[in-house]
Amino acid sequence: MSWLFGTGKPTTPGGVPPGSFGGMPPDKPGADGANQIGQPPSGGKMEKYSFDSTALERAAKAAKELEKSAHAKDALQLSKMQEETKQIEQQRKMKESEAYKEQLRIEFARTSEEEKRKTMAEQSKYHKSKAEYEDRLARQRYSDQLAQQARQEEEMRAKNEASIAKQEQMKKSTMDYEYDLRRKNDMARVEAEIKGKAKADRQNHDLIKEQLRIKGQEHRQTVLESIKTAGSVLGAGFQAFISDWDKVTAMAAGLTMVAAGVYSAKYGIGVSARFIEARLGKPSLVRETSRLTVTEALRHPIKTAKRVYAKPDDALKGIILKPELEERLRDIAIATKHTKQNKGFYRNLLMHGPPGTGKTMFAKSLAKHSGMDYAIMTGGDVAPMGKDGVTAMHKTFDWASTSKRGLLLFVDEADAFLRKRKKEHISEDLRATLNAFLYRTGEQSTKFMLVLASNQPEQFDWAINDRLDEMVEFMSPTLDERERLVRRYFDLYCLVPATEKRGRLRLDEFDYGKKCLEIAKMTEGLSGREISKLAVAWQASAYASETGVLTEAMMEECVMNSVRQHAKKVVWHEESAATEMREIGATYSSEKDASTGVSSVKKDPPS
Ligand SMILES: Nc1ncnc2c1ncn2[C@@H]1O[C@H](COP(=O)(O)OP(=O)(O)O)[C@@H](O)[C@H]1O
Ligand SMILES: [Mg+2]
């Protein structure tokens, strides 16, 4: 520009800078002109190219004029201002573009934020559906486990049933045979007896008849004689009356009938009252019975009907015992059932062992299984009855012998009243009650079966031991039984309510089978009752928790608690046993001293 306005240093005479096409002559391009305007280097081929240089000339001229002009400075100023305006414009555009860039950045951030939010929503949706799926899986697992258990139980039951059926069949055939044989023998004996008696009777008949006739005649004679004597006193009218034999006999018959009527009415009422009393009322010593009373049947007709038509099931259902003991008890159950069917004599049974090992449970189940009625009395109830004990005991046995189905009389905690009569310091009343009990159980019965349960059978009177036909010892459960017990009661009180969604109890996820085994190992020495209570404690702790979910930790805490409590009980028991031993020792030594006449004082050396 400066060259245009003449401010710069001109390099060519014409004021045109070298290399500028403005300085080129119009028709004669210079030797270096070809390089300047992109012409091909071969100058011979430029004929067609025409450049109008007049405009340049005009421009140069105008520039010269402008330089000469007085307004050249203003023009320069204007041009500068124009340049500045252009720069400002340029800057404004740059700023605009920056603002636009900023806007773009913000837009980008917003979009990426939006994307992130969407991704998170998708993720939470995914997690939720995953959790639901896992929950479904867990439930499926519970129900599968239940179904598997049910299948196993069903198989066990089927196996048991098959073995029972087989055993029953064998026993039944043996018993049938025995029964048949016995019946035939009895028949033959009775027949022989009847025949013998009939023969003797026939032989004696005529003799007896003659004797009776003579006796009657003699009697009549005597009566007549005495009446005749009295008649002489009473007068002729009475004489006429008694000489008429028909009148006398009619009178005698009338008087006899009146006497018989009064007598039979008196005794008949007493007997029937006793009969009704024995049949209707439950004796006070009996705590629980399956026998129906009339009032109960009227009050609960549906329950009664159910009980009457209920089919007896396996006597050992739900009772977990050592296989050997289980087999023995099963044999007893089968034998009892057959005894009932064949109306044979029941065998008396003693079950002994530590508390909580299933004695009561089995006795009840046995009664139900054999189709008999059962009545439970407990030994501890007898002593407080005092002198009423004897009557109550007789009433109980009267009532027992009226049962049509046969009655299983179960005496729980039997040692409480069947104690040794000589050694123990028992009251006179209790001794009398025990005697009544012994009297009523002296003979084998076809009406009732006696089942005694005791933790200390060694305290029994010898006469009681004599009445026992079968003794079964119930032991504390070993590891195997404990595992079965834990599983059974965990299922009953925790798993089943959780899967059936009864209440709010839920189970955490863990391997239940493994846990049950672990717990069985931890609970050595605990009885069946303690284990069942432990399962109830699990249930209670789940209900008490906020979520209602039973976790492994909660289970373990309950187990530790039970184990601690059991240990404490053992210590108490040992202490009381030691005291008892000391007391027995003291009694024994004083008795010995008394019998030898040597007192412990005498033994002391003289001071
Ligand atoms: N062998 C067992 N199998 C299953 N449950 C048992 C067993 N032993 C005890 N129990 C549980 O303990 C409870 C009490 O048992 P129970 O028969 O009264 O004991 P016992 O008469 O020997 O003292 C039963 O109701 C049952 O829940
Ligand atoms: Mg009991």
XYZ file of C-alpha atoms and ligand atoms in Angstrom:
635
model
C 0.000 0.000 0.000
C 2.851 2.322 0.930
C 4.270 1.895 -2.479
C 0.848 2.976 -3.848
C 0.859 6.139 -1.829
C 4.581 6.744 -2.273
C 5.600 6.233 1.355
C 7.768 3.208 0.652
C 11.076 3.163 -1.201
C 10.489 2.675 -4.941
C 12.820 0.128 -6.494
C 11.997 0.699 -10.114
C 12.015 3.952 -12.000
C 8.288 3.697 -12.667
C 7.532 3.345 -8.858
C 6.329 -0.191 -9.263
C 7.978 -2.802 -7.155
C 9.820 -5.556 -8.895
C 7.853 -8.677 -9.532
C 4.554 -6.785 -9.606
C 2.507 -7.281 -12.690
C 1.606 -3.578 -12.540
C 5.120 -2.725 -13.668
C 5.095 -4.880 -16.723
C 4.903 -3.423 -20.169
C 1.583 -4.403 -21.784
C 2.904 -6.106 -24.914
C 6.457 -7.043 -24.058
C 6.717 -9.378 -21.200
C 10.199 -9.322 -19.587
C 12.589 -12.191 -19.608
C 11.649 -12.977 -15.976
C 7.997 -12.053 -16.534
C 7.157 -15.588 -17.439
C 8.007 -16.707 -13.850
C 5.971 -13.958 -12.268
C 2.526 -14.671 -13.687
C 2.586 -18.380 -14.088
C 3.171 -18.340 -17.730
C 4.822 -21.378 -19.207
C 8.532 -20.816 -19.504
C 8.446 -21.154 -23.281
C 7.740 -17.572 -24.252
C 6.757 -18.556 -27.821
C 3.375 -19.795 -26.707
C 1.955 -16.516 -25.209
C 0.030 -15.312 -28.220
C -3.411 -16.209 -26.856
C -2.826 -14.667 -23.446
C -3.984 -10.998 -23.184
C -3.723 -8.843 -20.084
C -5.411 -5.449 -19.830
C -2.801 -3.298 -18.160
C -4.713 -0.070 -18.646
C -6.464 -0.563 -15.368
C -3.121 -0.704 -13.625
C -1.994 2.313 -15.367
C -5.150 4.073 -14.330
C -4.675 2.975 -10.801
C -1.101 4.223 -10.777
C -2.225 7.460 -12.192
C -4.969 7.788 -9.630
C -2.438 7.004 -6.916
C -0.159 9.676 -8.151
C -3.041 12.081 -8.209
C -3.996 11.052 -4.780
C -0.471 11.647 -3.511
C -0.592 15.055 -4.902
C -4.022 15.703 -3.440
C -4.439 17.659 -0.215
C -6.686 14.920 1.220
C -4.059 12.253 0.951
C -3.499 12.267 4.693
C -7.203 12.069 5.413
C -7.512 9.244 3.013
C -4.673 7.472 4.803
C -6.304 8.177 8.125
C -9.576 6.821 6.778
C -7.885 3.842 5.426
C -6.233 3.243 8.855
C -9.573 3.618 10.572
C -11.072 1.195 8.102
C -8.281 -1.193 8.917
C -8.931 -0.827 12.665
C -12.690 -1.306 12.181
C -11.866 -4.425 10.253
C -9.650 -5.624 13.099
C -12.381 -4.870 15.648
C -14.809 -6.709 13.448
C -12.378 -9.563 13.291
C -12.048 -9.610 17.093
C -15.822 -9.517 17.507
C -16.089 -12.489 15.196
C -13.439 -14.297 17.196
C -15.289 -13.592 20.404
C -18.505 -14.806 18.829
C -16.817 -17.951 17.758
C -15.436 -18.435 21.280
C -18.897 -17.915 22.750
C -20.229 -20.426 20.307
C -17.468 -22.841 21.339
C -18.365 -22.332 24.996
C -22.014 -22.997 24.222
C -21.035 -26.150 22.415
C -18.968 -27.255 25.416
C -21.910 -26.679 27.782
C -24.212 -28.547 25.427
C -21.763 -31.417 25.316
C -21.543 -31.542 29.131
C -25.334 -31.508 29.403
C -25.684 -34.342 26.903
C -23.021 -36.442 28.580
C -24.722 -35.831 31.961
C -27.992 -36.938 30.423
C -26.317 -40.043 29.030
C -24.777 -40.841 32.405
C -28.176 -40.520 34.123
C -29.751 -42.823 31.558
C -26.960 -45.369 32.048
C -27.472 -45.270 35.816
C -31.212 -45.780 35.433
C -30.523 -48.707 33.164
C -28.057 -50.143 35.674
C -30.489 -49.865 38.585
C -33.175 -51.490 36.434
C -30.751 -54.276 35.681
C -29.825 -54.729 39.369
C -33.461 -54.814 40.339
C -34.330 -57.469 37.805
C -31.220 -59.412 38.853
C -32.313 -59.310 42.506
C -35.800 -60.417 41.554
C -34.406 -63.255 39.549
C -32.182 -64.340 42.446
C -35.124 -64.170 44.806
C -37.127 -66.330 42.444
C -34.247 -68.762 42.266
C -33.977 -68.904 46.078
C -37.662 -69.608 46.425
C -37.440 -72.236 43.794
C -34.581 -73.758 45.750
C -36.623 -73.790 48.973
C -39.521 -75.486 47.315
C -37.208 -77.952 45.575
C -35.623 -78.781 48.903
C -39.022 -79.241 50.490
C -40.149 -81.441 47.665
C -36.980 -83.481 47.950
C -37.517 -83.901 51.649
C -41.109 -84.875 51.144
C -39.951 -87.436 48.603
C -37.369 -88.842 50.993
C -39.896 -89.023 53.800
C -42.366 -90.677 51.485
C -39.726 -93.245 50.509
C -38.810 -93.860 54.137
C -42.450 -94.215 55.010
C -43.033 -96.632 52.157
C -40.007 -98.663 53.258
C -41.174 -98.646 56.837
C -44.652 -99.617 55.829
C -43.355 -102.470 53.754
C -41.206 -103.737 56.598
C -44.054 -103.293 59.069
C -46.423 -105.109 56.782
C -43.949 -107.941 56.431
C -43.337 -108.197 60.139
C -47.001 -107.891 60.869
C -47.790 -110.603 58.395
C -45.253 -112.933 60.015
C -46.378 -112.134 63.509
C -49.991 -112.323 62.583
C -49.618 -115.748 61.087
C -47.717 -116.948 64.183
C -50.250 -115.419 66.481
C -53.152 -116.677 64.451
C -51.675 -120.106 64.656
C -51.138 -119.783 68.409
C -54.583 -118.382 68.863
C -56.113 -121.144 66.823
C -54.239 -123.753 68.796
C -55.222 -122.184 72.081
C -58.836 -121.873 70.999
C -58.927 -125.520 69.936
C -57.384 -126.576 73.222
C -59.829 -124.470 75.171
C -62.717 -125.820 73.163
C -61.606 -129.380 73.740
C -61.114 -128.742 77.436
C -64.446 -127.014 77.855
C -66.183 -129.725 75.872
C -64.599 -132.427 78.000
C -65.529 -130.573 81.156
C -69.098 -130.064 80.062
C -69.424 -133.683 79.023
C -67.979 -134.886 82.332
C -70.201 -132.584 84.307
C -73.254 -133.543 82.329
C -72.519 -137.202 82.890
C -72.033 -136.733 86.617
C -75.099 -134.556 86.797
C -77.144 -137.176 85.023
C -75.913 -139.805 87.425
C -76.614 -137.634 90.412
C -79.855 -136.234 89.094
C -82.193 -138.933 90.347
C -80.441 -139.056 93.669
C -80.647 -135.300 94.114
C -84.255 -135.277 93.032
C -85.158 -137.878 95.619
C -83.223 -136.014 98.290
C -84.961 -132.767 97.439
C -88.360 -134.422 97.510
C -87.713 -135.919 100.916
C -86.310 -132.612 102.167
C -89.371 -130.712 100.855
C -91.713 -133.167 102.438
C -89.917 -132.940 105.708
C -89.952 -129.179 105.558
C -93.643 -129.043 104.745
C -94.348 -131.453 107.544
C -92.432 -129.299 109.991
C -94.144 -126.110 108.838
C -97.542 -127.754 109.049
C -96.784 -129.063 112.481
C -95.729 -125.664 113.755
C -98.688 -123.967 112.116
C -100.994 -126.530 113.624
C -99.550 -125.793 117.046
C -99.935 -122.058 116.511
C -103.385 -122.603 115.083
C -104.619 -124.103 118.275
C -103.762 -120.722 119.865
C -105.091 -118.509 117.059
C -108.445 -120.095 116.793
C -110.571 -122.073 114.517
C -110.916 -119.392 111.815
C -107.191 -119.170 111.263
C -107.104 -122.948 111.495
C -109.466 -123.094 108.580
C -107.293 -120.624 106.670
C -104.045 -122.445 107.036
C -105.491 -125.823 106.430
C -106.297 -124.456 102.978
C -102.913 -125.102 101.295
C -103.501 -122.877 98.283
C -104.096 -119.838 100.416
C -100.933 -120.465 102.419
C -98.739 -120.833 99.355
C -100.244 -117.713 97.757
C -99.527 -115.721 100.864
C -95.959 -117.035 101.153
C -95.287 -116.284 97.489
C -96.634 -112.755 97.870
C -94.440 -112.017 100.880
C -91.377 -113.473 99.175
C -91.927 -111.332 96.102
C -92.272 -108.178 98.152
C -89.042 -108.965 100.021
C -87.223 -109.753 96.777
C -88.523 -106.539 95.209
C -87.258 -104.372 98.061
C -83.929 -106.164 98.169
C -83.278 -106.035 94.432
C -84.381 -102.401 94.193
C -81.928 -101.465 96.925
C -78.957 -103.256 95.421
C -79.916 -102.636 91.813
C -79.865 -98.884 92.278
C -76.462 -99.042 93.955
C -74.958 -101.197 91.204
C -76.372 -99.159 88.342
C -75.253 -95.912 89.967
C -71.747 -97.313 90.236
C -71.930 -98.516 86.649
C -73.015 -95.133 85.328
C -70.429 -93.367 87.399
C -67.693 -95.628 86.124
C -68.793 -95.126 82.533
C -69.523 -91.441 82.312
C -67.107 -89.606 84.499
C -63.344 -89.293 84.009
C -61.653 -90.286 87.268
C -59.842 -87.492 89.058
C -56.464 -89.211 88.755
C -56.649 -89.311 84.976
C -55.173 -86.165 83.485
C -55.804 -86.766 79.830
C -57.749 -89.394 77.953
C -58.819 -90.216 74.456
C -62.004 -91.823 75.723
C -65.141 -90.005 74.814
C -67.587 -88.986 77.456
C -71.213 -88.382 76.523
C -71.033 -84.681 77.302
C -67.885 -84.253 75.255
C -69.402 -86.108 72.289
C -72.428 -83.824 72.427
C -70.303 -80.727 72.748
C -67.858 -81.519 69.910
C -69.635 -83.842 67.470
C -67.267 -83.249 64.537
C -64.121 -83.799 66.581
C -65.686 -86.919 68.033
C -66.604 -88.305 64.621
C -63.083 -87.618 63.371
C -61.604 -89.442 66.328
C -63.896 -92.416 65.909
C -63.153 -92.808 62.197
C -59.464 -91.889 62.340
C -57.177 -94.520 60.852
C -54.309 -95.486 63.143
C -50.946 -94.679 61.574
C -47.309 -95.533 62.281
C -46.651 -95.584 66.021
C -43.165 -94.141 65.514
C -44.113 -91.321 63.163
C -42.149 -88.208 64.066
C -40.265 -89.975 66.850
C -36.554 -90.087 66.238
C -34.719 -92.868 68.023
C -31.795 -95.217 67.589
C -32.613 -97.785 64.873
C -32.343 -100.718 67.328
C -34.708 -99.081 69.799
C -37.022 -98.094 67.005
C -37.220 -101.714 65.864
C -37.927 -102.954 69.382
C -40.680 -100.417 69.908
C -42.176 -101.251 66.561
C -42.348 -104.902 67.596
C -44.082 -103.889 70.820
C -46.567 -101.760 68.881
C -47.389 -104.591 66.523
C -47.753 -107.125 69.340
C -50.062 -104.754 71.231
C -52.196 -104.258 68.165
C -52.577 -108.006 67.714
C -53.298 -108.522 71.390
C -56.150 -106.083 71.069
C -57.490 -107.749 67.938
C -57.285 -111.210 69.465
C -58.525 -110.110 72.861
C -55.414 -111.535 74.519
C -53.645 -110.447 77.672
C -51.829 -107.159 77.501
C -48.164 -106.978 78.455
C -47.092 -104.308 80.919
C -44.357 -102.015 79.769
C -41.776 -99.855 81.500
C -40.007 -97.057 79.672
C -37.097 -95.539 81.503
C -34.388 -93.057 80.688
C -33.507 -89.383 80.996
C -36.237 -86.767 80.652
C -37.194 -85.385 77.257
C -36.238 -88.465 75.267
C -39.705 -89.228 73.884
C -41.260 -91.625 76.427
C -44.581 -89.834 76.763
C -44.611 -89.149 73.065
C -44.225 -92.846 72.249
C -46.781 -94.001 74.840
C -49.457 -91.747 73.340
C -48.556 -92.723 69.834
C -48.611 -96.412 70.805
C -52.126 -96.088 72.188
C -53.353 -94.358 69.059
C -51.602 -96.800 66.756
C -52.982 -99.881 68.476
C -56.515 -98.513 68.163
C -56.884 -98.484 71.947
C -58.012 -95.686 74.174
C -55.384 -94.077 76.315
C -55.428 -92.428 79.683
C -52.543 -90.576 81.194
C -52.071 -90.217 84.909
C -49.037 -88.861 86.593
C -47.432 -90.240 89.714
C -47.096 -86.842 91.328
C -50.887 -86.470 91.534
C -51.316 -89.450 93.846
C -49.557 -88.344 97.031
C -51.500 -85.085 97.505
C -54.789 -87.020 97.447
C -54.142 -88.317 100.950
C -56.613 -90.878 102.153
C -58.817 -90.322 99.067
C -56.045 -91.900 97.024
C -57.295 -95.439 97.533
C -60.828 -94.644 96.348
C -59.470 -92.655 93.425
C -57.208 -95.532 92.437
C -60.103 -98.021 92.522
C -62.243 -95.645 90.529
C -59.538 -95.327 87.907
C -59.300 -99.079 87.447
C -63.109 -99.508 87.490
C -63.294 -96.908 84.760
C -60.422 -98.527 82.846
C -62.113 -101.898 82.812
C -65.257 -100.488 81.192
C -63.384 -99.491 78.021
C -64.642 -101.288 74.917
C -61.545 -100.561 72.843
C -59.097 -101.576 75.577
C -57.271 -98.923 77.530
C -53.605 -98.061 77.678
C -53.088 -96.699 81.166
C -49.956 -94.622 81.065
C -48.434 -93.648 84.396
C -45.945 -90.859 83.776
C -43.282 -90.113 86.429
C -44.320 -93.408 87.994
C -41.526 -93.424 90.583
C -43.308 -90.566 92.388
C -45.734 -93.011 94.005
C -44.583 -96.541 93.202
C -41.733 -96.275 95.716
C -40.357 -98.973 97.914
C -42.787 -99.545 100.742
C -40.236 -100.649 103.263
C -37.219 -98.461 102.708
C -38.746 -95.157 101.701
C -40.363 -92.892 104.208
C -43.761 -92.810 102.607
C -46.975 -91.828 104.294
C -49.571 -94.363 105.435
C -52.036 -93.059 102.838
C -49.566 -93.371 100.019
C -48.710 -96.885 101.150
C -52.430 -97.776 101.113
C -52.827 -96.274 97.637
C -49.827 -98.208 96.381
C -51.337 -101.378 97.818
C -54.598 -100.649 95.990
C -52.622 -100.187 92.783
C -50.799 -103.469 93.324
C -54.067 -105.240 94.076
C -55.665 -104.019 90.875
C -52.679 -104.908 88.719
C -51.994 -108.267 90.299
C -53.316 -110.237 87.371
C -52.788 -109.967 83.644
C -55.625 -108.026 82.117
C -57.491 -108.157 78.836
C -58.973 -104.744 79.523
C -56.018 -102.485 80.076
C -52.343 -102.295 79.391
C -50.097 -100.683 81.952
C -47.313 -98.459 80.651
C -45.019 -96.862 83.184
C -42.489 -94.140 82.489
C -39.807 -93.153 84.919
C -36.475 -91.403 85.150
C -35.523 -93.428 88.245
C -36.939 -96.939 87.965
C -34.469 -98.131 90.613
C -36.782 -96.545 93.171
C -39.680 -98.898 92.319
C -41.126 -101.280 94.850
C -40.128 -104.836 94.052
C -43.761 -105.812 93.529
C -43.951 -103.286 90.699
C -40.893 -104.720 88.991
C -42.597 -108.079 89.198
C -45.545 -106.793 87.231
C -43.459 -105.581 84.306
C -43.215 -107.725 81.208
C -41.152 -105.500 78.954
C -38.550 -102.853 79.810
C -37.253 -100.350 77.303
C -34.484 -97.849 77.879
C -34.682 -94.481 76.107
C -31.209 -92.938 75.728
C -30.067 -89.391 75.064
C -29.775 -88.881 71.309
C -26.396 -89.552 69.668
C -24.953 -87.438 66.835
C -26.996 -89.171 64.130
C -30.254 -88.807 66.001
C -29.427 -85.247 66.957
C -28.902 -84.376 63.311
C -32.276 -85.876 62.428
C -33.902 -84.083 65.350
C -32.357 -80.720 64.410
C -33.412 -81.150 60.798
C -36.941 -82.188 61.744
C -37.567 -79.316 64.113
C -35.777 -76.763 61.879
C -38.089 -77.824 59.053
C -41.152 -77.824 61.270
C -40.637 -74.490 62.962
C -38.550 -72.477 60.455
C -38.340 -73.840 56.906
C -41.974 -74.728 56.386
C -43.386 -71.445 57.800
C -40.818 -69.509 55.688
C -41.666 -71.240 52.431
C -45.374 -71.293 53.011
C -45.125 -67.632 54.027
C -47.018 -68.120 57.221
C -46.252 -65.042 59.290
C -43.236 -62.833 58.611
C -40.515 -65.400 59.151
C -37.973 -65.624 56.317
C -34.721 -67.515 56.001
C -31.373 -66.096 55.065
C -29.499 -67.894 52.308
C -27.184 -70.651 53.526
C -26.738 -74.386 53.281
C -29.375 -75.634 55.697
C -28.249 -79.266 55.678
C -24.685 -78.312 56.548
C -25.849 -75.966 59.282
C -28.047 -78.653 60.838
C -25.101 -81.036 60.973
C -22.939 -78.333 62.569
C -25.592 -77.685 65.204
C -25.987 -81.399 65.896
C -22.259 -81.516 66.623
C -22.514 -78.570 68.977
C -25.468 -79.922 70.961
C -23.975 -83.007 72.535
C -25.941 -84.093 75.612
C -29.088 -82.157 74.741
C -32.325 -84.133 74.821
C -34.993 -84.285 72.108
C -37.097 -81.864 74.106
C -34.226 -79.367 74.386
C -33.593 -79.570 70.646
C -37.255 -78.989 69.850
C -37.196 -75.988 72.161
C -34.084 -74.707 70.409
C -35.954 -74.669 67.107
C -38.792 -72.768 68.749
C -36.183 -70.262 69.985
C -34.945 -69.751 66.393
C -38.450 -69.035 65.291
C -38.986 -66.596 68.153
C -35.731 -64.745 67.504
C -36.662 -64.303 63.828
C -40.056 -62.929 64.805
C -38.428 -60.590 67.289
C -35.946 -59.234 64.738
C -36.653 -56.143 62.647
C -36.580 -57.852 59.289
C -38.018 -61.195 60.332
C -35.086 -62.956 58.631
C -33.407 -65.825 60.465
C -29.657 -65.698 59.904
C -26.914 -68.181 60.663
C -25.572 -65.897 63.394
C -28.960 -65.781 65.130
C -29.174 -69.547 65.024
C -25.728 -69.918 66.496
C -26.493 -67.518 69.309
C -29.565 -69.552 70.299
C -27.512 -72.762 70.176
C -24.845 -71.298 72.447
C -27.545 -70.209 74.851
C -29.112 -73.672 74.977
C -25.757 -75.348 75.425
C -24.901 -73.017 78.321
C -28.262 -73.673 79.967
C -27.822 -77.407 79.549
C -24.387 -77.266 81.201
C -25.907 -75.421 84.149
C -28.647 -78.044 84.501
C -26.041 -80.800 84.482
C -24.158 -79.103 87.319
C -27.350 -78.806 89.387
C -28.221 -82.409 88.732
C -24.783 -83.602 89.797
C -24.937 -81.561 92.971
C -28.342 -82.928 93.955
C -27.250 -86.499 93.144
C -24.213 -86.076 95.389
C -26.393 -84.779 98.245
C -28.748 -87.697 97.795
C -25.866 -90.142 97.883
C -24.581 -88.585 101.105
C -28.050 -88.841 102.672
C -28.408 -92.463 101.639
C -24.961 -93.185 103.041
C -25.883 -91.550 106.342
C -29.153 -93.490 106.623
C -27.422 -96.723 105.757
C -24.687 -96.309 108.373
C -27.175 -95.341 111.102
C -29.306 -98.383 110.227
C -26.276 -100.603 110.337
C -25.298 -99.198 113.689
C -28.768 -99.743 115.032
C -28.834 -103.365 113.866
C -25.391 -104.213 115.316
C -26.093 -102.228 118.473
C -22.918 -100.191 117.999
C -23.399 -96.501 117.943
C -20.909 -94.148 116.473
C -20.556 -92.558 119.896
C -19.513 -95.883 121.362
C -16.831 -96.251 118.759
C -15.154 -93.105 119.950
C -12.218 -93.810 122.234
C -12.895 -92.943 125.887
C -11.554 -89.570 126.736
N -36.997 -89.056 70.242
C -37.670 -87.935 69.951
N -38.066 -87.700 68.692
C -38.744 -86.578 68.397
N -39.070 -85.646 69.288
C -38.710 -85.814 70.566
C -37.993 -86.971 70.961
N -37.762 -86.900 72.280
C -38.321 -85.746 72.707
N -38.889 -85.093 71.680
C -39.566 -83.796 71.780
O -39.614 -83.436 73.139
C -40.941 -83.370 73.619
C -41.057 -84.011 74.983
O -40.841 -85.394 74.927
P -41.507 -86.417 75.965
O -41.973 -87.586 75.215
O -42.518 -85.729 76.799
O -40.271 -86.781 76.847
P -40.225 -87.707 78.141
O -41.585 -88.233 78.390
O -39.236 -88.753 77.800
O -39.733 -86.828 79.246
C -41.778 -84.068 72.599
O -43.050 -83.527 72.526
C -40.991 -83.841 71.321
O -41.311 -82.583 70.778
Mg -42.760 -87.540 79.969
